[in-house]
Structure formats: C-alpha cells, structure tokens
Short mmCIF file of C-alpha atoms in Angstrom, two decimals:
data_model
loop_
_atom_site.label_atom_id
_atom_site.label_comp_id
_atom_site.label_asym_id
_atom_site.label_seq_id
_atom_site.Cartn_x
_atom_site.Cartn_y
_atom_site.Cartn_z
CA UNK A 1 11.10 1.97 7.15
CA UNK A 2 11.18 2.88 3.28
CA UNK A 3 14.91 4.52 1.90
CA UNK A 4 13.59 7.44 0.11
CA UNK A 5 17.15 8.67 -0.45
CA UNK A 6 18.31 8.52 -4.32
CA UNK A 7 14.68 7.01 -4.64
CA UNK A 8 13.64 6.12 -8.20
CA UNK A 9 9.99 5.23 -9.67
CA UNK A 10 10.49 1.44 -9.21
CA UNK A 11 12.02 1.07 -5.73
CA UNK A 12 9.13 3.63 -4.73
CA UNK A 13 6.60 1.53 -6.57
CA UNK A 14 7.76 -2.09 -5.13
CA UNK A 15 7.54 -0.68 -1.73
CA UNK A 16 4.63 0.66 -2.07
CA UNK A 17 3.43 -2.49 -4.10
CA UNK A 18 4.22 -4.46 -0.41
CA UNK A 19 2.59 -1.80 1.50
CA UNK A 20 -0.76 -1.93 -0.38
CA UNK A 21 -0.95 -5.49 -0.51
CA UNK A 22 -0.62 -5.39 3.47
CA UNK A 23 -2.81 -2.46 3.55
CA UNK A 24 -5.14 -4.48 1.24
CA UNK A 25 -5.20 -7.78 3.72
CA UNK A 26 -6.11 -5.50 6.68
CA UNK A 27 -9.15 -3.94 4.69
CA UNK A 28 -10.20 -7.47 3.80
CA UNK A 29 -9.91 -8.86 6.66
CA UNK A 30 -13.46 -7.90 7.72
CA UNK A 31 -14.79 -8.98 4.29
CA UNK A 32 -13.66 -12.97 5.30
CA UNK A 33 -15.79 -12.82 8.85
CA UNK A 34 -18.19 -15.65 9.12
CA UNK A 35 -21.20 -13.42 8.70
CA UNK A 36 -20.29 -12.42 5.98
CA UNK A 37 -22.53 -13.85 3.24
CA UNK A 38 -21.16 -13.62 -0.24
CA UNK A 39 -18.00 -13.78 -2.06
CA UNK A 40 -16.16 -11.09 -3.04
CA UNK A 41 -17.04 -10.65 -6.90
CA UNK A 42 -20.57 -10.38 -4.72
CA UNK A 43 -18.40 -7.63 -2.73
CA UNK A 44 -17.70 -5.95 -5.65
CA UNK A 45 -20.77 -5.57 -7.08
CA UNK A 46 -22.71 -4.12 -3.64
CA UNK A 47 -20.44 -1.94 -3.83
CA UNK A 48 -20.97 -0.72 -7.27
CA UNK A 49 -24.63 -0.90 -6.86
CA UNK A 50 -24.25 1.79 -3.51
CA UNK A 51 -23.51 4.01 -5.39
CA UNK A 52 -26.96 4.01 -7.59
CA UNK A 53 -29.33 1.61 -9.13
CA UNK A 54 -27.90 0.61 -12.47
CA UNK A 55 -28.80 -1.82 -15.39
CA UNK A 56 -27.23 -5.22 -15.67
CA UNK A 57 -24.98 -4.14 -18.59
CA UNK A 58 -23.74 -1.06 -16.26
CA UNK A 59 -22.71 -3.86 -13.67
CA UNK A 60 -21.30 -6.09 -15.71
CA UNK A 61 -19.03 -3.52 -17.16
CA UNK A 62 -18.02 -2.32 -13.89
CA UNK A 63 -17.08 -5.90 -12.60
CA UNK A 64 -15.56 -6.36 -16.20
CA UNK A 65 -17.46 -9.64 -16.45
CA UNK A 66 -20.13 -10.82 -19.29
CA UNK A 67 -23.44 -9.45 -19.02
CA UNK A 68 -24.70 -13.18 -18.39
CA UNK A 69 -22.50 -13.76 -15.77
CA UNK A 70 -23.51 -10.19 -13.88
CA UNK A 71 -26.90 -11.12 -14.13
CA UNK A 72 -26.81 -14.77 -12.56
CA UNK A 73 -24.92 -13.28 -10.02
CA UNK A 74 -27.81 -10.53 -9.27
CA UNK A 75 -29.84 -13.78 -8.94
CA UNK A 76 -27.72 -14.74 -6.15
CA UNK A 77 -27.69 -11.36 -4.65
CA UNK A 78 -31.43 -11.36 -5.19
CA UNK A 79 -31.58 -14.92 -3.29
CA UNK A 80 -29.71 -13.60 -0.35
CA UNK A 81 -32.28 -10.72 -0.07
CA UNK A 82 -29.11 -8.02 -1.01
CA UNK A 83 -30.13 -6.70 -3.95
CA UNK A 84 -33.78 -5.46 -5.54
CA UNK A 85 -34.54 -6.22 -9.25
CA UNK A 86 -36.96 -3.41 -10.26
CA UNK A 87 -37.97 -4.50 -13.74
CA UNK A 88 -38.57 -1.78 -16.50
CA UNK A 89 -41.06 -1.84 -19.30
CA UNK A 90 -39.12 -4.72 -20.91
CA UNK A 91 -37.36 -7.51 -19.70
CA UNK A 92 -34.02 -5.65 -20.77
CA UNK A 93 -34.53 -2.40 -18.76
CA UNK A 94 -34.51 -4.28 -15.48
CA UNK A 95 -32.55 -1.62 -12.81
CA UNK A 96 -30.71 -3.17 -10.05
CA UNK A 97 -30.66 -2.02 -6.44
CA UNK A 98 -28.87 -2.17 -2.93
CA UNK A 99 -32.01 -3.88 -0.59
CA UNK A 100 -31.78 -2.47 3.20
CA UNK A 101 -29.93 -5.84 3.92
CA UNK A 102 -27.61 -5.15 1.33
CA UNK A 103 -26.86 -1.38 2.55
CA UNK A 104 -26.79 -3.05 6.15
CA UNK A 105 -23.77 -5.30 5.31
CA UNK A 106 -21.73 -2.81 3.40
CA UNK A 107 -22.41 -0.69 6.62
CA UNK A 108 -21.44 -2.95 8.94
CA UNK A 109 -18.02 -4.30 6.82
CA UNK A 110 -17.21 -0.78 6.63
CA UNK A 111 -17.36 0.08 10.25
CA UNK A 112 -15.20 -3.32 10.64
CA UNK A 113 -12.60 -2.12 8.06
CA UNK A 114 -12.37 1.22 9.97
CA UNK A 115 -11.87 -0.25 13.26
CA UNK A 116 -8.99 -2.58 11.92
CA UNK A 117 -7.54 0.13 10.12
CA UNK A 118 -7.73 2.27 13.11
CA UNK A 119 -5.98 -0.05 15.52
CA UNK A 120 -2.98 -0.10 12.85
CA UNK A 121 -2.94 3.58 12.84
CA UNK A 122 -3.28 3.49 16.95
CA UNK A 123 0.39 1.86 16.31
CA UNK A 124 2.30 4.33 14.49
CA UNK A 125 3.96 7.29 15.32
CA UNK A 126 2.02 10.35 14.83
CA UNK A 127 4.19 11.59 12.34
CA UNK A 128 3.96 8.53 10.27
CA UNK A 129 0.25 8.66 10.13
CA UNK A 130 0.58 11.71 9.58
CA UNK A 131 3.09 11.44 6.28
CA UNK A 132 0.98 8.19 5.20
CA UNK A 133 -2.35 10.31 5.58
CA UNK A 134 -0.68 13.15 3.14
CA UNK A 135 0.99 10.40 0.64
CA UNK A 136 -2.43 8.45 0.85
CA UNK A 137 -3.89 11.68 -0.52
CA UNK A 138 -1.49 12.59 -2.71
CA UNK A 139 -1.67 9.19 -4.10
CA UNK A 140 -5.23 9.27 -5.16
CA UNK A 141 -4.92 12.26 -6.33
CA UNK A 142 -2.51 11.70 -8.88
CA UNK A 143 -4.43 7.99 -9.83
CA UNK A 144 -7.68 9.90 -10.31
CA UNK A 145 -6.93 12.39 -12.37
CA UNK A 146 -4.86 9.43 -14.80
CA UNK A 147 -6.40 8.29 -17.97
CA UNK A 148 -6.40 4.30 -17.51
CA UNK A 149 -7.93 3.96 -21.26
CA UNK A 150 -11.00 3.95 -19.54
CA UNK A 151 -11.37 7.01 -17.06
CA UNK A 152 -10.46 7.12 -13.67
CA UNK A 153 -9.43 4.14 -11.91
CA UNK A 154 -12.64 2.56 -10.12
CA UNK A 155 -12.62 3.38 -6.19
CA UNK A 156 -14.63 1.31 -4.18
CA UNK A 157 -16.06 1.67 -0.62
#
C-alpha cells in the first residue's frame, strides 16, 4: 500500500518507479517463453514495424541504434521469416515489413501478456483496479502530451 498522505513528486515517483518495474517483469514475462524466437532489441523493432512498413533509417531511429546496426538486425528478422524486405527503386529505398509470422508472434505474446496481467488484476480488490485503471490513464495521459525533446514518449504494444 502507497502513503499518499503529505505525498510529494519524488516519494510518488520512487513508488511508482517499483511499481512499473514489477509491472514491467509481468509484461515481459511472456516475451522470455521458450518459443519465443528473438531477443528483445528484435522485440522492439516488430513492434515498431506493426505499426507500418518503414525504411531502415525510420527503424533505426526508433530503436535509437545506427542505421547499420538496424539493418543487420532486419537480416536476422528476415532469416527468421519475421520481417519482409520490399526493396524500392534503389538499394536505399528498401521498406521493411511485419511477415504473417511476424504479426503471428506479436499476436500471440500479446494475448500472453494479457492473460498474466489479468491474473494480477484477478488479485486485487476491485477498487484498486479500479484506482490503478484511472491512474494508469491519467498517467499516459499526462506522458503523451510531454515534450521529451523529441515528441511523445514512444508506446509500444
């Protein structure tokens, strides 16, 4: 249970700190299973690529890695039949794509994060989800209408 009597900005942000990172290692949780076939910096980038085919550049900014690096891990991705290279009139237009194998695992860790997520719920009072559903909301709320320097704070799936 969380003091929010004579709360100030850093208690409130420490316990939420602990909260997220537990929140955080449920969510994950399903991205560790042993069918799961990639890493997360992998993760991260089927992610970003659900929402839209993008250029290598696009990804690499989004994982905030070097445009080299993005693109030898597409060749991974590509390997492990996840992602679809669809090349553009030059070598440096090539678009990058979610395969059906790729939208298939997010799919599948998804409905794995819900149903962990849902059995901690299951365990709280109704009035606590309720106030953690409403905080939750307010939360991201507040974060995406911030300007981090550079927009909104990334959300992924």
């Amino acid at each position: 249970m969380v003091d929010t009597s004579g709360d100030d900005a850093a208690r409130s942000a420490a316990a939420l700190d602990d909260a997220a990172f537990t929140l955080m290692s449920v969510w994950s949780h399903a991205h560790n299973a042993p069918d799961v076939p990639v890493p997360s910096t992998q993760l991260r980038a089927l992610f970003i690529l659900e929402r839209g085919p993008v250029n290598i550049s696009s990804l690499a900014a989004g994982l905030d890695a070097l445009v080299s690096s993005a693109s030898r891990l597409c060749d991974r991705l590509e390997g492990a039949g996840l992602l679809i290279r669809d090349p553009g009139r030059d070598r440096r237009e090539v678009t990058v794509r979610l395969s059906t194998d790729g939208q298939a695992l997010l799919d599948r860790l998804r409905v794995r994060r819900r149903a962990e997520i849902a059995d901690v719920l299951a365990a709280m009072p109704a009035n606590a989800r309720a106030a953690l559903l409403w905080g939750l909301a307010e939360f991201h709320e507040a974060a995406s209408g911030r300007d981090t320097g550079g927009g909104s704070f990334p959300m992924l799936a």
